[in-house]
mmCIF file of C-alpha atoms and ligand atoms in Angstrom:
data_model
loop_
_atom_site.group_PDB
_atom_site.id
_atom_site.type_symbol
_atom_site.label_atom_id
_atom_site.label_comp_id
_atom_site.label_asym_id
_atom_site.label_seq_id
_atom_site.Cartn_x
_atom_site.Cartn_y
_atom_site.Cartn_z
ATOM 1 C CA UNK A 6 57.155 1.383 13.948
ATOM 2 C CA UNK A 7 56.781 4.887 15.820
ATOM 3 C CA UNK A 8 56.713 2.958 19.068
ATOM 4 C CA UNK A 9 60.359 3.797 19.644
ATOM 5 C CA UNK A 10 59.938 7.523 19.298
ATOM 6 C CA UNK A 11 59.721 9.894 22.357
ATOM 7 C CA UNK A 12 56.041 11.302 22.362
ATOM 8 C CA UNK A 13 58.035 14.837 23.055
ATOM 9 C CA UNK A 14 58.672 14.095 19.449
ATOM 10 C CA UNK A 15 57.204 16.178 16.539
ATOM 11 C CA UNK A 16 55.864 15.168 13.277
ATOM 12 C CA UNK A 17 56.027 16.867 9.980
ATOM 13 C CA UNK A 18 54.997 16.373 6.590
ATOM 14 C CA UNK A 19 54.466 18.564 3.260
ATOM 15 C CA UNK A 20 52.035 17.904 0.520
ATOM 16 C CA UNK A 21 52.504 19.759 -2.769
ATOM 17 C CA UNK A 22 48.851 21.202 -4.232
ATOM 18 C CA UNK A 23 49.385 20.032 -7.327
ATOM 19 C CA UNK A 24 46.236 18.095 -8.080
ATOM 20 C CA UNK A 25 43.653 15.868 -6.990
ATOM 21 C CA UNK A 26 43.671 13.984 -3.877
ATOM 22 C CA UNK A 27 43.686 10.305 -5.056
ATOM 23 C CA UNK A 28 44.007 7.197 -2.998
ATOM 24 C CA UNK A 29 47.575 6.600 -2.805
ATOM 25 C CA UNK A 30 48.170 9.722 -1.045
ATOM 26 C CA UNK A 31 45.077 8.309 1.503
ATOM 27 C CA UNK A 32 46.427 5.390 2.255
ATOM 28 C CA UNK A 33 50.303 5.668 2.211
ATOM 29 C CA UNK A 34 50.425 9.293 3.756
ATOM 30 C CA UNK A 35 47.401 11.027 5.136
ATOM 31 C CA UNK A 36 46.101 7.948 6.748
ATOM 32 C CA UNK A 37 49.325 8.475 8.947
ATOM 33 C CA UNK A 38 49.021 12.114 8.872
ATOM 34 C CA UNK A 39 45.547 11.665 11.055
ATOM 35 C CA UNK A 40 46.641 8.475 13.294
ATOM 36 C CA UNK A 41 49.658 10.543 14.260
ATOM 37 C CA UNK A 42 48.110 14.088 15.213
ATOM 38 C CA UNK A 43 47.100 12.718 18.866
ATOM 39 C CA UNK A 44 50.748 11.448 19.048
ATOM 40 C CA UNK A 45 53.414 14.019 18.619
ATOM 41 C CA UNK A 46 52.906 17.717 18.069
ATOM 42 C CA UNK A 47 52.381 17.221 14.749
ATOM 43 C CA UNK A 48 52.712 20.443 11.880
ATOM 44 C CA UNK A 49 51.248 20.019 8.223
ATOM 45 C CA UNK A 50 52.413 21.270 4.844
ATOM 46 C CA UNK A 51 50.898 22.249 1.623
ATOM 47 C CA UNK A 52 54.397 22.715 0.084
ATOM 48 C CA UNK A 53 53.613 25.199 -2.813
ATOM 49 C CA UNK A 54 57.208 26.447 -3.364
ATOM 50 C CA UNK A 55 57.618 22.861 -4.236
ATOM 51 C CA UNK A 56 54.794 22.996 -6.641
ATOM 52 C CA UNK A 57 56.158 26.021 -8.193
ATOM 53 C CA UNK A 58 58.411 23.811 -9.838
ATOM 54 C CA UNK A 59 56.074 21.897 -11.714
ATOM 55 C CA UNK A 60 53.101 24.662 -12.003
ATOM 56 C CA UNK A 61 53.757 27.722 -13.225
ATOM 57 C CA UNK A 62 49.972 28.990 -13.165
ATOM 58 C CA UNK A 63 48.616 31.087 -10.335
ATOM 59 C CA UNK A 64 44.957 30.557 -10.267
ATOM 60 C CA UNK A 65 45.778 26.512 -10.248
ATOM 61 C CA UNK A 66 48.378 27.533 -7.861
ATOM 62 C CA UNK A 67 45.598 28.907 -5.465
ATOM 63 C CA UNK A 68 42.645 26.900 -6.767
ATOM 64 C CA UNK A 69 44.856 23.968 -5.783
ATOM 65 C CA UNK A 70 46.118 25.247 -2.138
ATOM 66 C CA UNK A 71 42.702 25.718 -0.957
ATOM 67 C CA UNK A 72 41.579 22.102 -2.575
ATOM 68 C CA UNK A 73 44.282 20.218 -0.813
ATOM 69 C CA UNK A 74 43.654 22.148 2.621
ATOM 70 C CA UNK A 75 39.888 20.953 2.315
ATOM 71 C CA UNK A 76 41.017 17.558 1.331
ATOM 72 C CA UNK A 77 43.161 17.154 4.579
ATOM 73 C CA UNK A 78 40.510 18.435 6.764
ATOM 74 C CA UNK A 79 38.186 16.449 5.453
ATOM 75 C CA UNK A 80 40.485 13.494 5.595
ATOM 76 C CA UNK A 81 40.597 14.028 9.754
ATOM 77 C CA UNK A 82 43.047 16.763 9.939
ATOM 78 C CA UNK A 83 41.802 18.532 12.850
ATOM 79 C CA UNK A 84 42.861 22.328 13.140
ATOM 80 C CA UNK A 85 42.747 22.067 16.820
ATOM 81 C CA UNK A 86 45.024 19.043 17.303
ATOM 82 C CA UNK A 87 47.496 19.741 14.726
ATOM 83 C CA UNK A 88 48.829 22.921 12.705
ATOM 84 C CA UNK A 89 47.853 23.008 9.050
ATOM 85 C CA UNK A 90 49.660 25.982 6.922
ATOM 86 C CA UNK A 91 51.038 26.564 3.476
ATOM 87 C CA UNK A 92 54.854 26.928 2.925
ATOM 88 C CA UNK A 93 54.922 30.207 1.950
ATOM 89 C CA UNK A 94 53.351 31.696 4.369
ATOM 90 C CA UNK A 95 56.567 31.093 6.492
ATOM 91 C CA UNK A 96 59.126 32.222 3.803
ATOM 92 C CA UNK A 97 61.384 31.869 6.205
ATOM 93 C CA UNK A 98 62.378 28.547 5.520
ATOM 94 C CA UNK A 99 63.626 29.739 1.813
ATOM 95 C CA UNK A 100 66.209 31.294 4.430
ATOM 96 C CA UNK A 101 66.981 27.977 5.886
ATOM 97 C CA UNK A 102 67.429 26.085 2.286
ATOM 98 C CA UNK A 103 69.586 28.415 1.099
ATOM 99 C CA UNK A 104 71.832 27.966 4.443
ATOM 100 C CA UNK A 105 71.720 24.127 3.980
ATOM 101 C CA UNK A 106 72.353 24.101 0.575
ATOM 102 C CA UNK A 107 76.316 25.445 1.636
ATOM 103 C CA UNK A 108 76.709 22.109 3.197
ATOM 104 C CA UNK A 109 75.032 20.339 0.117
ATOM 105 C CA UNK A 110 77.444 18.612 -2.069
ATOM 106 C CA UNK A 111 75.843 18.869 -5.942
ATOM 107 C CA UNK A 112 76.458 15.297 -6.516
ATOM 108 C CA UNK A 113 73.947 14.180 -3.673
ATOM 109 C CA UNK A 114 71.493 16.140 -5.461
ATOM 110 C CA UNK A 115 72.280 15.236 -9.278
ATOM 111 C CA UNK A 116 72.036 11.220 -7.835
ATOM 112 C CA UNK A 117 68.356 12.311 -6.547
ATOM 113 C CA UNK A 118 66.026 9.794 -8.405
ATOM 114 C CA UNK A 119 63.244 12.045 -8.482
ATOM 115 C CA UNK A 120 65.548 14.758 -9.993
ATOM 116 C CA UNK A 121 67.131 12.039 -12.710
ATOM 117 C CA UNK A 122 63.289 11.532 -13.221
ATOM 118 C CA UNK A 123 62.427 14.981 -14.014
ATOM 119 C CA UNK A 124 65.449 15.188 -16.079
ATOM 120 C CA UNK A 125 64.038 12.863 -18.351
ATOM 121 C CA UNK A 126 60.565 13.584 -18.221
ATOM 122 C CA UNK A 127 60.372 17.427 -18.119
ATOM 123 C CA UNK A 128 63.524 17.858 -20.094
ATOM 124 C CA UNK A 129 62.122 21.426 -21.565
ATOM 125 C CA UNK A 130 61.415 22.838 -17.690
ATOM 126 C CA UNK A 131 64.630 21.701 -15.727
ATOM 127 C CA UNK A 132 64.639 24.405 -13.425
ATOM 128 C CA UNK A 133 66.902 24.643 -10.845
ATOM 129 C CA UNK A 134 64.301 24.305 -8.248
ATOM 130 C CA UNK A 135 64.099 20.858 -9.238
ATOM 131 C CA UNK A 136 67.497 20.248 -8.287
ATOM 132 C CA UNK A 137 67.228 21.971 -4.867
ATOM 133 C CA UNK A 138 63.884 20.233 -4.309
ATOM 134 C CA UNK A 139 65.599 18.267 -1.464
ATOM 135 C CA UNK A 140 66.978 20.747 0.590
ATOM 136 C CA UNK A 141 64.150 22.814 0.696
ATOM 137 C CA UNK A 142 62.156 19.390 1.916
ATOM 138 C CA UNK A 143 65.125 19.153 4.699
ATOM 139 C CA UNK A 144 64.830 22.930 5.436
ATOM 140 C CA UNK A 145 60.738 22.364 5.999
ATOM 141 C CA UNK A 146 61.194 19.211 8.577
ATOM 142 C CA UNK A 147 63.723 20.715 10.702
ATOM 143 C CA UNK A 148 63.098 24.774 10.526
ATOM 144 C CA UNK A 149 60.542 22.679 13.351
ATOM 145 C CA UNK A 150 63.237 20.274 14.559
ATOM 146 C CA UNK A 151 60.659 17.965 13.523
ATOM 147 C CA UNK A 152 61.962 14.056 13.783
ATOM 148 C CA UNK A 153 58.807 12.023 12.677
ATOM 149 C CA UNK A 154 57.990 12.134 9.043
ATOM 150 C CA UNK A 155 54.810 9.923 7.975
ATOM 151 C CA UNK A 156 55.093 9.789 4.136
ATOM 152 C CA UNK A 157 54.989 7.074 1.500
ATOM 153 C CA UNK A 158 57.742 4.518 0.551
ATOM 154 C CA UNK A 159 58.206 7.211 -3.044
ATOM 155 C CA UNK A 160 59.352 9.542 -0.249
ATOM 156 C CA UNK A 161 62.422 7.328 1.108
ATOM 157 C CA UNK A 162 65.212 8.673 -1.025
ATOM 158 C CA UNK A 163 64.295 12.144 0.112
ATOM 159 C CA UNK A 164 64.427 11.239 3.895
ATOM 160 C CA UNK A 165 67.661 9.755 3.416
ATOM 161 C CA UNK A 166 68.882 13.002 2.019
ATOM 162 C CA UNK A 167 67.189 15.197 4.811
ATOM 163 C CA UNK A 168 69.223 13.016 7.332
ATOM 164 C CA UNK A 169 72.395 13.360 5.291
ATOM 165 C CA UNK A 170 71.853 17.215 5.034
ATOM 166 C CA UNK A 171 71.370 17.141 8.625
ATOM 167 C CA UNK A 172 74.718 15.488 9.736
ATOM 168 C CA UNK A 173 76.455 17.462 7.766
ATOM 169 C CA UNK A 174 75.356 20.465 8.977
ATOM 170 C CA UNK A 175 75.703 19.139 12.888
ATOM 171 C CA UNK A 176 78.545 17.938 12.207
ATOM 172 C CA UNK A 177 80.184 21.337 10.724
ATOM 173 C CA UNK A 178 78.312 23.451 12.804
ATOM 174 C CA UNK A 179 77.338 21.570 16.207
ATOM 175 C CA UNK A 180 74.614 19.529 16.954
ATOM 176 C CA UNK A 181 71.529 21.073 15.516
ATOM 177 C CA UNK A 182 68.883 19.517 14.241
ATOM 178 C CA UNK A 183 67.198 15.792 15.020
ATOM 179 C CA UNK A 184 67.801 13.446 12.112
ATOM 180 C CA UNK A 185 63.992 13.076 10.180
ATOM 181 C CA UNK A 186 62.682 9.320 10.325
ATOM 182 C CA UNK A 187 60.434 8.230 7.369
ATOM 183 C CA UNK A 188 57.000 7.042 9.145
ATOM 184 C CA UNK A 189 55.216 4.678 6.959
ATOM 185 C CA UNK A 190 51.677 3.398 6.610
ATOM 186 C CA UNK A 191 50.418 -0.050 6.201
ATOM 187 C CA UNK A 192 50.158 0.849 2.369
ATOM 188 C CA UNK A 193 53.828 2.616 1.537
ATOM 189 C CA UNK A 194 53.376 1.843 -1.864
ATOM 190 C CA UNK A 195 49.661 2.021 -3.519
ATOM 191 C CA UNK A 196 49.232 0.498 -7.126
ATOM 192 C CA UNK A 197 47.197 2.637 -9.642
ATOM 193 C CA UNK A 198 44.905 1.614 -12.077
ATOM 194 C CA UNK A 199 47.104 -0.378 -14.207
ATOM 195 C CA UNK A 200 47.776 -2.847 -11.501
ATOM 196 C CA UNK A 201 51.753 -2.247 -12.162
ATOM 197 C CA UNK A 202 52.978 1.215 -11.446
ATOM 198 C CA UNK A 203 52.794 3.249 -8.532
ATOM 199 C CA UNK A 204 49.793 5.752 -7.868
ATOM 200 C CA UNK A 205 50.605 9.257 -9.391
ATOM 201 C CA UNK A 206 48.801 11.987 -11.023
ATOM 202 C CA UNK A 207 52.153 11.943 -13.368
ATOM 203 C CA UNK A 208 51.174 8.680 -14.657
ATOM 204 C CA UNK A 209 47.552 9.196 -15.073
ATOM 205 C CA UNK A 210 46.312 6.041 -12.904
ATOM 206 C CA UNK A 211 44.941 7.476 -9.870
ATOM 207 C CA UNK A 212 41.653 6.605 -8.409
ATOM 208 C CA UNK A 213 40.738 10.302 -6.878
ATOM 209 C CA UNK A 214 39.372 10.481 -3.268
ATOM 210 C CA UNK A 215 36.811 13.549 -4.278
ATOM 211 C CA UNK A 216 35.672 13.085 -7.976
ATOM 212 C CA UNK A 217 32.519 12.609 -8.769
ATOM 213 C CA UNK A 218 30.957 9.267 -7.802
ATOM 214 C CA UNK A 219 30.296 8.320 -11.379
ATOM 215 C CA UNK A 220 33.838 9.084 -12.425
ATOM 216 C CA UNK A 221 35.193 7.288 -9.330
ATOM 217 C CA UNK A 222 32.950 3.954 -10.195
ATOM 218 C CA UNK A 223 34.220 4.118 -14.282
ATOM 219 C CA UNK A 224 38.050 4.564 -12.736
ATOM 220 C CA UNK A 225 37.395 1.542 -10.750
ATOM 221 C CA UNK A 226 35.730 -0.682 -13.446
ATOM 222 C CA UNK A 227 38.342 -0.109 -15.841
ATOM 223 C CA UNK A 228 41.076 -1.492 -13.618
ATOM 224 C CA UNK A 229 43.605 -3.621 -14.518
ATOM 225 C CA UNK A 230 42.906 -7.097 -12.336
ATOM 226 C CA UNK A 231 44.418 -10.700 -12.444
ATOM 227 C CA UNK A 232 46.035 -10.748 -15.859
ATOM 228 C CA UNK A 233 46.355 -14.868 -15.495
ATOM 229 C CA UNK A 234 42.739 -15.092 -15.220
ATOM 230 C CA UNK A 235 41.262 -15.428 -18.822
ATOM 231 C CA UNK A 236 38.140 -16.794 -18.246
ATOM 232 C CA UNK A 237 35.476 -16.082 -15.550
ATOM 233 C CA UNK A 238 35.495 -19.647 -14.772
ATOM 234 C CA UNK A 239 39.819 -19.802 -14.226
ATOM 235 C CA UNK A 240 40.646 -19.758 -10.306
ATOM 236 C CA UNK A 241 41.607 -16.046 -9.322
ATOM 237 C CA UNK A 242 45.494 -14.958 -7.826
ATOM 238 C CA UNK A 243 44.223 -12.388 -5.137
ATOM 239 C CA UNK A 244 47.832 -11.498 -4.223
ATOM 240 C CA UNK A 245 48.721 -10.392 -7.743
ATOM 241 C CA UNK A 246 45.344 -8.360 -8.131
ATOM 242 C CA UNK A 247 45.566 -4.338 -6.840
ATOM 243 C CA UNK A 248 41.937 -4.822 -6.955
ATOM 244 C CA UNK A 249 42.093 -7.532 -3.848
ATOM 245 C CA UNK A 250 44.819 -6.209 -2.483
ATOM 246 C CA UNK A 251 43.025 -2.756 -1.984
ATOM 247 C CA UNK A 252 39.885 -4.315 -0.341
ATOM 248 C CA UNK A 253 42.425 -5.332 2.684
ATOM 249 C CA UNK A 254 41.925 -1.464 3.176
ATOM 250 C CA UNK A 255 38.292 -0.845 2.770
ATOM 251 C CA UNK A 256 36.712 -3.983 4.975
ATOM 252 C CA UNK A 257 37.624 -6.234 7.432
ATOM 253 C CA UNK A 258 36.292 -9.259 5.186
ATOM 254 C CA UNK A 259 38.574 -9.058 2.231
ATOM 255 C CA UNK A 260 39.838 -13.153 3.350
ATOM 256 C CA UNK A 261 36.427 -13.979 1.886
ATOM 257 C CA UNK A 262 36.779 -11.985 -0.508
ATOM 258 C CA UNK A 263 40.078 -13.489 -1.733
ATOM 259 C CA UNK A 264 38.833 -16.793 -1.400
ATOM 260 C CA UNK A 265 35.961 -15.872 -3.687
ATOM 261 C CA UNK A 266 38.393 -14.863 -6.257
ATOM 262 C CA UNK A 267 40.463 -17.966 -5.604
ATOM 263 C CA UNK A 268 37.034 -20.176 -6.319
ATOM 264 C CA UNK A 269 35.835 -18.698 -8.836
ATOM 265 C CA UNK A 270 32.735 -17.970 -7.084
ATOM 266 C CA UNK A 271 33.112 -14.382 -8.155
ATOM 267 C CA UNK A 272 34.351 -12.452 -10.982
ATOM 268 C CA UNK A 273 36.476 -9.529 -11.394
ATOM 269 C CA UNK A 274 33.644 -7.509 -12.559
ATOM 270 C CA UNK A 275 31.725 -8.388 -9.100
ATOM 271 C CA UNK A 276 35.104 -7.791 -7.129
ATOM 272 C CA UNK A 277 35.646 -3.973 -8.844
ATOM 273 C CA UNK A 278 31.763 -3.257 -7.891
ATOM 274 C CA UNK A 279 32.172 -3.765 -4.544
ATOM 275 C CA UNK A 280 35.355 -2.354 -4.517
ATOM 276 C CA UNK A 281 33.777 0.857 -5.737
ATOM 277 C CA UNK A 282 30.680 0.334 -3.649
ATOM 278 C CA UNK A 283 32.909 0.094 -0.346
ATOM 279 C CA UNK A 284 35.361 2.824 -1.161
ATOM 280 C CA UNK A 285 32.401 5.055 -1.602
ATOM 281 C CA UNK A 286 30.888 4.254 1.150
ATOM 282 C CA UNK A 287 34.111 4.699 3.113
ATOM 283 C CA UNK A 288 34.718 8.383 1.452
ATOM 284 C CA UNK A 289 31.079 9.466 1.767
ATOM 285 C CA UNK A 290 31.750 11.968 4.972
ATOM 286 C CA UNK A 291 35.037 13.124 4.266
ATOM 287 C CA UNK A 292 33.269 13.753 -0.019
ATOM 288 C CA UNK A 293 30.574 15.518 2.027
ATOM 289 C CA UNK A 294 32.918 17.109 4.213
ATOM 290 C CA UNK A 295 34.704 18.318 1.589
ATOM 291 C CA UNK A 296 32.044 20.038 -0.422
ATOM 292 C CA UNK A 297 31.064 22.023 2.423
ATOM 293 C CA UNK A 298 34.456 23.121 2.935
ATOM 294 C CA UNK A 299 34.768 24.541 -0.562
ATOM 295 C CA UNK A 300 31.705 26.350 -0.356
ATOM 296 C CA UNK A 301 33.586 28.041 2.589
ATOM 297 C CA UNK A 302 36.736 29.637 1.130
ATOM 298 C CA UNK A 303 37.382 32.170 3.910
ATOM 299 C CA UNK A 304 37.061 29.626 6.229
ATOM 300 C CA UNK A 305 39.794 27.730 5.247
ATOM 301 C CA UNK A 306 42.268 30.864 4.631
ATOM 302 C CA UNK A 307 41.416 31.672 8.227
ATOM 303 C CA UNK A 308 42.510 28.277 9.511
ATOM 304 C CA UNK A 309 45.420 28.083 7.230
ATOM 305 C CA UNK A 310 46.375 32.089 8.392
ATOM 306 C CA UNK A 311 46.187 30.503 12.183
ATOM 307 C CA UNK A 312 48.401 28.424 11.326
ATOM 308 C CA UNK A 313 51.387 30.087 10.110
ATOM 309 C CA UNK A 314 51.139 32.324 12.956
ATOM 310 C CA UNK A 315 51.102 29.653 15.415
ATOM 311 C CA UNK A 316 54.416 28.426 14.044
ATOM 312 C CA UNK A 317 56.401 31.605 14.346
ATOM 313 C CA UNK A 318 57.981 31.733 17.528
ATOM 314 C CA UNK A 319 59.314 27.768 16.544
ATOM 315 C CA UNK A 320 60.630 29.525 13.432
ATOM 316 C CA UNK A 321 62.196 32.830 15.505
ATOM 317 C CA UNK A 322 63.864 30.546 17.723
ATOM 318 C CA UNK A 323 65.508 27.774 15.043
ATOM 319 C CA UNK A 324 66.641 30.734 12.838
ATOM 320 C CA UNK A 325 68.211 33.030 15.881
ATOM 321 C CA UNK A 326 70.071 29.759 16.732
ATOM 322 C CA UNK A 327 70.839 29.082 13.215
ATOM 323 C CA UNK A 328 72.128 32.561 12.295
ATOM 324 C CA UNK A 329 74.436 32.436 15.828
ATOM 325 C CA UNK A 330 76.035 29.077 14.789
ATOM 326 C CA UNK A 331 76.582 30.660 11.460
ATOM 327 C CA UNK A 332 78.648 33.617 12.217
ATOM 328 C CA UNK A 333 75.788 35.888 11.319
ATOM 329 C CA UNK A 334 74.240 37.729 14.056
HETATM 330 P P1 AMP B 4 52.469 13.758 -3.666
HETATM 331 O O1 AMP B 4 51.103 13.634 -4.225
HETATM 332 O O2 AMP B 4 53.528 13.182 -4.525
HETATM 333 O O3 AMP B 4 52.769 15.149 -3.116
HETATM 334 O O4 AMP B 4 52.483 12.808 -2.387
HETATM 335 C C1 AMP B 4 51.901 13.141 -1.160
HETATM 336 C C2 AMP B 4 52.129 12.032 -0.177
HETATM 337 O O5 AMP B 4 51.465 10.840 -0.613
HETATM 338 C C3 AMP B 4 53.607 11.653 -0.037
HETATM 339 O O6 AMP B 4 53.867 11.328 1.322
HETATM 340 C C4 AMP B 4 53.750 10.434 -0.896
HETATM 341 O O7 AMP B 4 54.795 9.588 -0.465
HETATM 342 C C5 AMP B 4 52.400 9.775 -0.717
HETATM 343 N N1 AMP B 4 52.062 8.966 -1.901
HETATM 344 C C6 AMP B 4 51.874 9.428 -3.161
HETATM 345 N N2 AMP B 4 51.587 8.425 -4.013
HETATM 346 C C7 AMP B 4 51.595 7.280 -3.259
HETATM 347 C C8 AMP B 4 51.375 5.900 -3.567
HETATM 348 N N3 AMP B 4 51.064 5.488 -4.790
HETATM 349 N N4 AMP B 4 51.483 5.009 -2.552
HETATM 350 C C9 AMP B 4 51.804 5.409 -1.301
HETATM 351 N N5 AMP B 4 51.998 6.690 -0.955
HETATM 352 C C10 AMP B 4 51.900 7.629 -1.909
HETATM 353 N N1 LIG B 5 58.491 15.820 -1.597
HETATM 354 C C1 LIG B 5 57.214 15.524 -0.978
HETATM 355 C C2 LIG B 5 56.286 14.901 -2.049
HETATM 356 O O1 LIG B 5 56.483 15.089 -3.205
HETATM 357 C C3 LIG B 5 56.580 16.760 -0.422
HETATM 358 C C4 LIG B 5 57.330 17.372 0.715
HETATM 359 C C5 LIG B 5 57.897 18.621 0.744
HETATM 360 C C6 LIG B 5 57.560 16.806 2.006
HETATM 361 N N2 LIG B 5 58.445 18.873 1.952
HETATM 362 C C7 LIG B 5 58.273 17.797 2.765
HETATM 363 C C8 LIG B 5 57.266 15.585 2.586
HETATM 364 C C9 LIG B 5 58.682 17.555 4.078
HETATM 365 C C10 LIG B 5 57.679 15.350 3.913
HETATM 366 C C11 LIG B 5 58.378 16.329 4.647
HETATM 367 O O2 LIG B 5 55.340 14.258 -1.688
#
């Protein structure tokens, strides 16, 4: 899918700290995240002025940066091939939002899904930030003229409105900025727990990449499987069981595994074993990784401090052109 891209290209993508790291975010996003820091120049996000309008308390707020920074590293983010920072640190691009958000009709926003979402579901806490969510995720690709966005499929709505944002600022103001193209994974839409809805900490069916391994094994076991299967002995339906279907992603055998299933040579209980035997194996270096780099605070506010620095002259030169287009400077 990124085949067409020029490798001149570079890659962005923002992850709000608001929680544990769970599997969906593995395989739809950060998978991508690693594959494609060797490709483009590619620039990382923890996107707490997002957060902000969700969390409104400050230790989480910081508790939760410095998780998610040792989650990505540990994940394969690699300090010296890409540039890791949190959003804040370049407030600059609060600058930039407010500058797009001139060319932002309301109505694109109001028809946001994510925003009709919160509408319903945090009805006491619709903040305005909620509604500008958007532009501020247009202002963060491009501040970096950034064209290659690996996210998941949940994510599509919001590209679409980057790119719109985009043309309408080109078009009113010159060509700009490169339009942002979604980037997705293998997996751009994970199943939780529950076999039915998406992956989200919001619904409460996540399987989390660095819980403990005793938590991670119950989560597992108490998945929802093949609901047609009501006896051990009834032939399994692999494709409508999030149980198979995540095996594709942690072995190269899962065919047998399906056919096992299929059979009735195995259960569902044997199936969600190995399923948490495998993924644990899979996660054990980045778990162990990611221990060490909590015990190391000031490490990771040193790499995160390098990188906002890194970015600034990107961030000089977009905003001196931006201002000049304007009629400000
Ligand atoms: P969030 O946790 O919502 O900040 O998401 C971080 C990244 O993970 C975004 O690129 C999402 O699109 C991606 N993501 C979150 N949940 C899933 C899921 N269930 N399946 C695929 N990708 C996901
Ligand atoms: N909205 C994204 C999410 O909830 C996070 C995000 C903010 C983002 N800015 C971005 C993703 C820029 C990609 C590019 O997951």
């Amino acid at each position: 899918m990124t085949s067409t891209l020029p490798a001149r290209a570079r890659c962005f993508s923002g992850i709000q700290p608001s929680g544990a790291v769970h599997i969906g975010n593995d395989l739809g996003a950060i998978r991508n995240y690693v594959a494609l820091q060797d490709r483009f120049e590619s620039i990382y996000c923890i996107v707490d002025f997002h957060a902000l309008t969700s969390t409104h308390d400050p230790e989480a707020m910081r508790q939760r940066t410095r998780e998610m920074a040792a989650a990505l590293l540990a994940l394969g983010l690699d300090p010296a091939r890409c540039t890791l920072f949190v959003q804040s640190h370049r407030p600059e691009v609060t600058e930039l939002m407010w500058l797009f958000t001139t060319v932002t009709p309301v109505g694109w926003l109001q028809r946001t899904p994510t925003y009709k979402e919160k509408r319903a579901n945090q009805p006491d806490d619709l903040n305005h930030g909620l509604l500008t969510y958007p532009v501020l995720q247009a202002a963060d690709i491009v501040l970096y003229k950034a064209s290659v966005v690996p996210v998941g499929k949940d994510q599509a709505a919001h590209l679409e409105l980057s790119r719109e944002i985009v043309r309408a600022f080109n078009s009113r103001y010159g060509e700009t900025f490169p339009e942002p193209q979604a980037v997705y994974t293998e997996a751009p839409v994970v199943l939780g727990t529950d076999g039915v809805k998406k992956m989200s900490k919001s619904v409460g069916n996540t399987i989390p990449v660095f819980a403990p391994e005793d938590e991670i094994r119950r989560t597992i076991m108490g998945m929802v499987t093949d609901t047609l299967r009501i006896r051990r002995t009834d032939p399994g339906h692999p494709e409508r069981c999030n149980v198979c279907q995540l095996h594709r992603f942690y072995g190269d055998d899962y065919e047998e595994i399906w056919e096992g299933e299929r059979t009735a040579r195995t259960g569902c209980v044997d199936t969600k074993k190995l399923l948490a035997e495998r993924l644990l194996r899979h996660y054990a270096p980045a778990r162990e990784r990611y221990a060490e780099l909590m015990a190391h605070p000031a490490t990771l506010d040193a790499i995160l401090e390098e990188g906002a620095d890194r970015l600034k002259p990107i961030v000089d030169a977009t905003m001196a052109e931006v201002r000049a287009k304007m009629g400000l400077r």
